[in-house]
PDB file of C-alpha atoms in Angstrom:
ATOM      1  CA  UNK R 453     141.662 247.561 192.546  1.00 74.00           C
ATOM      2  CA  UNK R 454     139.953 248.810 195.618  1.00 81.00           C
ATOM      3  CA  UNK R 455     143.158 247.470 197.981  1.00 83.00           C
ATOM      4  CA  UNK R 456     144.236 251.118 198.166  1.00 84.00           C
ATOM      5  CA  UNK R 457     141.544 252.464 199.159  1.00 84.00           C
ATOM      6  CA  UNK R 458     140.269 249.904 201.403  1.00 87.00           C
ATOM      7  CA  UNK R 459     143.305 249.336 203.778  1.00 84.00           C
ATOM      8  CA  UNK R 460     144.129 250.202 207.171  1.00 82.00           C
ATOM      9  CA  UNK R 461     146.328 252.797 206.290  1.00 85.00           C
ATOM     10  CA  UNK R 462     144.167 254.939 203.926  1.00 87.00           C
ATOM     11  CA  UNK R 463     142.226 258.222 205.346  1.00 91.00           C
ATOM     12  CA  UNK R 464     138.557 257.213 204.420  1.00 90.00           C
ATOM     13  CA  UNK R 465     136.709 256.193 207.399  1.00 92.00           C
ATOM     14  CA  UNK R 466     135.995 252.650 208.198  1.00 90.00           C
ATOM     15  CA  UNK R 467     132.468 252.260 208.474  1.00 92.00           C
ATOM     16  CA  UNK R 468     132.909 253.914 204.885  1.00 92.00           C
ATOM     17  CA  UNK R 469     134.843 251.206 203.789  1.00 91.00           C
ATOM     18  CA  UNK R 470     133.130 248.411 205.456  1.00 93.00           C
ATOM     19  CA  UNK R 471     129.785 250.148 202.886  1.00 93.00           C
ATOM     20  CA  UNK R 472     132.142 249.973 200.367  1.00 91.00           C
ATOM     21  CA  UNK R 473     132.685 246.391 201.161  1.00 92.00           C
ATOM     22  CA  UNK R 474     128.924 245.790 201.454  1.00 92.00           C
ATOM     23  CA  UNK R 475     127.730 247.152 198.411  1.00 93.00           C
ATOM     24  CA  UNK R 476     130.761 246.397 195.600  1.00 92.00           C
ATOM     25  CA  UNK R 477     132.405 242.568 196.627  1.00 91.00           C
ATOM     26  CA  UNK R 478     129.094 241.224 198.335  1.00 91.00           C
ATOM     27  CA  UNK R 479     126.932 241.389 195.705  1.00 93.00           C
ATOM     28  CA  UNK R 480     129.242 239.430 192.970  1.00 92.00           C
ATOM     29  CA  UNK R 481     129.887 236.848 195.975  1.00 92.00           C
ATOM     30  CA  UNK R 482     126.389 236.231 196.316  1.00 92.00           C
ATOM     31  CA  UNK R 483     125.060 236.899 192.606  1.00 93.00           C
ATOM     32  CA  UNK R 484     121.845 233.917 191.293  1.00 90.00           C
ATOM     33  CA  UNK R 485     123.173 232.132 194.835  1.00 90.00           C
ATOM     34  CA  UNK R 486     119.532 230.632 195.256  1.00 86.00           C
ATOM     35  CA  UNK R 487     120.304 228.992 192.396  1.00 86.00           C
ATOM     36  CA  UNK R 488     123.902 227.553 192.586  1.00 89.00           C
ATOM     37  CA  UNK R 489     123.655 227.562 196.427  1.00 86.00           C
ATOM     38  CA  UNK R 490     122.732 223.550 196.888  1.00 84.00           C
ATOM     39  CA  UNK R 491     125.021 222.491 194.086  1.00 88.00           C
ATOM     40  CA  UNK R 492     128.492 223.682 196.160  1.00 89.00           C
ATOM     41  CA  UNK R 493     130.582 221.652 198.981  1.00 91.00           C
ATOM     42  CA  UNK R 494     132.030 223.005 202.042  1.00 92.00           C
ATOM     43  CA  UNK R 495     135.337 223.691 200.480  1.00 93.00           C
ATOM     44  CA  UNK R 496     133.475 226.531 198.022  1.00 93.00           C
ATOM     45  CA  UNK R 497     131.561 227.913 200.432  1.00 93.00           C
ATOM     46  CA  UNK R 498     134.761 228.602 202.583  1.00 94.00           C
ATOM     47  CA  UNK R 499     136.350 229.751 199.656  1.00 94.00           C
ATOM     48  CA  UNK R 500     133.333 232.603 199.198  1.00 93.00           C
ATOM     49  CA  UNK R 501     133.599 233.138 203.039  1.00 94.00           C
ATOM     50  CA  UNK R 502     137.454 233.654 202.969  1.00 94.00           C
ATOM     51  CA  UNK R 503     137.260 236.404 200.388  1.00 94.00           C
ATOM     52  CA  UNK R 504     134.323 238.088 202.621  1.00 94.00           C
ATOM     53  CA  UNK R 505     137.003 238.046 205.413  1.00 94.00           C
ATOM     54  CA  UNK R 506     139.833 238.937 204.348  1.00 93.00           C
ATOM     55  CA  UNK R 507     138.364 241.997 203.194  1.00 92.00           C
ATOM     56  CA  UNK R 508     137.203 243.004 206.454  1.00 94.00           C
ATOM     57  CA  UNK R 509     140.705 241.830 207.955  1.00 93.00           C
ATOM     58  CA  UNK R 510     142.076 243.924 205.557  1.00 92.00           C
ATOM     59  CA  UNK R 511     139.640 247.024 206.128  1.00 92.00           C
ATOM     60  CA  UNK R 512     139.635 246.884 209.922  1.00 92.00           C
ATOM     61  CA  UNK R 513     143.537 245.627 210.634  1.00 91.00           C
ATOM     62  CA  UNK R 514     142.266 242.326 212.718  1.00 91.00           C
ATOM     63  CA  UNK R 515     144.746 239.525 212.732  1.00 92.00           C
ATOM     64  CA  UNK R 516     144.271 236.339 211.892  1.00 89.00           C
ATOM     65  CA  UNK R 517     144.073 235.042 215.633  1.00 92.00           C
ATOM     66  CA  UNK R 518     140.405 236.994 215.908  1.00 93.00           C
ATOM     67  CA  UNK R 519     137.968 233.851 214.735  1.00 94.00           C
ATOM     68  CA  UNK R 520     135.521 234.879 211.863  1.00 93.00           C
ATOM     69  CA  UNK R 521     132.568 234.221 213.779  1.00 93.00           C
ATOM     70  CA  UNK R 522     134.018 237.484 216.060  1.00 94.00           C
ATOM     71  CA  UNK R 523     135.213 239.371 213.088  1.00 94.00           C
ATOM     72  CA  UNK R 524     131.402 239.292 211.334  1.00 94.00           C
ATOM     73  CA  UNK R 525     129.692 240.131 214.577  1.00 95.00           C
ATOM     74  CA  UNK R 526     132.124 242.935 215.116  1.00 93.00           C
ATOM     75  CA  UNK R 527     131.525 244.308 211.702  1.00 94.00           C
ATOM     76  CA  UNK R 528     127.618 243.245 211.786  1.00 94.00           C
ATOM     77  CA  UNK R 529     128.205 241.178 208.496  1.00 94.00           C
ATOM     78  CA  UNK R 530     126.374 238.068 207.932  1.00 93.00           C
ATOM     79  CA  UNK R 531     128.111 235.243 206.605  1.00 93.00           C
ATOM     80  CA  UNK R 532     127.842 234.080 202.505  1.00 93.00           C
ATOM     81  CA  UNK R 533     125.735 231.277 203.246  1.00 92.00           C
ATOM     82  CA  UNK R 534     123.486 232.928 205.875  1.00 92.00           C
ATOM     83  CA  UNK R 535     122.900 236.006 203.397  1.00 92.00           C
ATOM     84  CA  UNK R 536     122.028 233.253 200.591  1.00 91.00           C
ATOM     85  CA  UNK R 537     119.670 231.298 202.603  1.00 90.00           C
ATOM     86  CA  UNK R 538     117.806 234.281 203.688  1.00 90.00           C
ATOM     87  CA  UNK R 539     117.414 235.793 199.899  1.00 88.00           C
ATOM     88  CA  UNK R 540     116.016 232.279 199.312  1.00 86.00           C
ATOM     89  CA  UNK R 541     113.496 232.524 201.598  1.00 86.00           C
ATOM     90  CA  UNK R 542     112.924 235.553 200.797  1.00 87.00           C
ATOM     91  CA  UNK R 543     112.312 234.557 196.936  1.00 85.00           C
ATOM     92  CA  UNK R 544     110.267 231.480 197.778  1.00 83.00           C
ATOM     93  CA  UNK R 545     108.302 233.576 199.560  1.00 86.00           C
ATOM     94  CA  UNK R 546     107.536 236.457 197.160  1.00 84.00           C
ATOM     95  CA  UNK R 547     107.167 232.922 194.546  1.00 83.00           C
ATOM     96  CA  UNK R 548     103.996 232.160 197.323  1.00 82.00           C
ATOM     97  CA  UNK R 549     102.179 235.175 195.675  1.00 85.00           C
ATOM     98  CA  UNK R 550     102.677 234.824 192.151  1.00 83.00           C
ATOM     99  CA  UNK R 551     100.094 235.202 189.336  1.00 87.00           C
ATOM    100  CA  UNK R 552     101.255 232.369 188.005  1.00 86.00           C
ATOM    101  CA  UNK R 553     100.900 228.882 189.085  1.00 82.00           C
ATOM    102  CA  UNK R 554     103.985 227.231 187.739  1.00 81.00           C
ATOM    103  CA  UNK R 555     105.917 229.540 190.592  1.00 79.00           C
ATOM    104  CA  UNK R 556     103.721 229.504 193.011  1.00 78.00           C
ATOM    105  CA  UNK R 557     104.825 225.679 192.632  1.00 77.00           C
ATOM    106  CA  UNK R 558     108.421 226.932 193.827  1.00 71.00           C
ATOM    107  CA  UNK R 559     107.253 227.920 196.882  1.00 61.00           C
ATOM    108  CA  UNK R 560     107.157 224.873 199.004  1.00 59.00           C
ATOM    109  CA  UNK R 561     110.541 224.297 198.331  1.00 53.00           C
ATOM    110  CA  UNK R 562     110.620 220.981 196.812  1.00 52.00           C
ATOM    111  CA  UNK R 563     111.485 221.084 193.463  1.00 49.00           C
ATOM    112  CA  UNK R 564     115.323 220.512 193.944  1.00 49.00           C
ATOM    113  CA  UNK R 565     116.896 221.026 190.383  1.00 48.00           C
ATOM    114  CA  UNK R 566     118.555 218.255 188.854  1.00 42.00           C
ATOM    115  CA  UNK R 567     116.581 215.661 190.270  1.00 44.00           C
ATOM    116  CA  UNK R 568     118.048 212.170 189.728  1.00 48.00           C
ATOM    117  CA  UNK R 569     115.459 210.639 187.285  1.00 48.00           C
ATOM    118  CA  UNK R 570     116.239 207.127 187.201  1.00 56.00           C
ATOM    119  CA  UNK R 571     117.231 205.488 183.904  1.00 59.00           C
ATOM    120  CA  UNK R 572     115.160 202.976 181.827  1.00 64.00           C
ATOM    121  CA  UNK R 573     116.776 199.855 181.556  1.00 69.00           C
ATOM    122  CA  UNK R 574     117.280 198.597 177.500  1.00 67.00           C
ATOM    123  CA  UNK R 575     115.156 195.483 177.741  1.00 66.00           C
ATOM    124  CA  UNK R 576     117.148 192.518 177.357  1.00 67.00           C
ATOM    125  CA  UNK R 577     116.835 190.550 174.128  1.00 62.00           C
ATOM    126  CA  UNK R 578     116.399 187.391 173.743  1.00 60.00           C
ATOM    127  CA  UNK R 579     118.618 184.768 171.965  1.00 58.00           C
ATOM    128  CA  UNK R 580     115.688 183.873 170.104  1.00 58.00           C
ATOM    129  CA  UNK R 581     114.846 187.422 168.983  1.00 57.00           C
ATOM    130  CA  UNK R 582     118.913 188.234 168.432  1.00 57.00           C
ATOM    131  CA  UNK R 583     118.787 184.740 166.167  1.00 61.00           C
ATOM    132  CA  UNK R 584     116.055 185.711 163.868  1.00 59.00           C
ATOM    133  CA  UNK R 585     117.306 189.575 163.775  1.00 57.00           C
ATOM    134  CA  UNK R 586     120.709 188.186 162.306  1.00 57.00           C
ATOM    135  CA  UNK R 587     119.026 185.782 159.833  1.00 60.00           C
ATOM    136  CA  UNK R 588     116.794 188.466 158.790  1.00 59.00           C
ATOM    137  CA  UNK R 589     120.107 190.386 158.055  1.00 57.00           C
ATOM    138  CA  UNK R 590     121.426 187.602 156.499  1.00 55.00           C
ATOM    139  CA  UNK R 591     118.878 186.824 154.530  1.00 58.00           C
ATOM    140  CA  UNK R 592     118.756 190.510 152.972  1.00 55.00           C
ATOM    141  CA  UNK R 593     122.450 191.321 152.816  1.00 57.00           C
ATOM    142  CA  UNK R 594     122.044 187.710 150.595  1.00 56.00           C
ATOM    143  CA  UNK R 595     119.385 188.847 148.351  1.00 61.00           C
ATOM    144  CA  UNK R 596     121.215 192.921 147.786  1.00 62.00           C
ATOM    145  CA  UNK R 597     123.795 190.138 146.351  1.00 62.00           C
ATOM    146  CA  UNK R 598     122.126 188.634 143.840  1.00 57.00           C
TER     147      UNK R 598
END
């Protein structure tokens, strides 16, 4: 949708588009990213990156031999991830002077969601106890009977 008026070739100015960039596709790319930020591998986050540059390739005409790394600086972007760790901060920080104590808890960083709780183990029965649980079923499945 915003292809024509984001390429090379149209008439609005590129810092103008490079806004345009800034304030319409980085947003959704970076939307609640505190929070699914740690759950992604390095494949996703190059997938978020690659959409990032290939709409600055395709704003400012680069090819593909200019490395990304040159292509941000050039264009004074940050990268996905950098831009998500430093809203994270930023919330962990502003969490440091809550009201509330259950978020000023979030602050030091160390409650990681999903936390691997470890099971409890189903205590092992006994042949003893598993014998006198099937003649106490025996016993009333035999008296229902009669």
């Amino acid at each position: 949708m915003l292809y024509p008026i984001l390429n090379r070739t149209s008439p609005v100015p590129t810092s103008t588009k490079l806004n345009i960039l800034k304030l319409y596709v980085s947003p959704i790319l970076t939307y609640a990213g505190s929070s699914w930020g740690p759950f992604i591998g390095p494949s996703q986050w190059n997938r978020l990156e690659s959409v990032q540059n290939i709409g600055i390739r395709t704003i400012t005409g680069m090819p593909t031999i200019v490395k990304n790394s040159v292509l941000l600086k050039s264009t004074n972007f940050k990268s996905i991830q950098n831009s998500i760790r430093s809203q994270t901060k930023s919330m962990f920080y502003k969490n440091s002077f809550s009201n509330h104590a259950h978020i000023r808890l979030l602050e030091n960083g160390t409650a990681t969601p999903f936390s691997k709780a470890k099971k409890k183990k189903r205590p092992k029965q006994s042949s003893s106890t598993l014998q006198t649980f099937n003649n106490s079923t025996l016993k009333s499945q035999e008296e229902i009977e009669a």
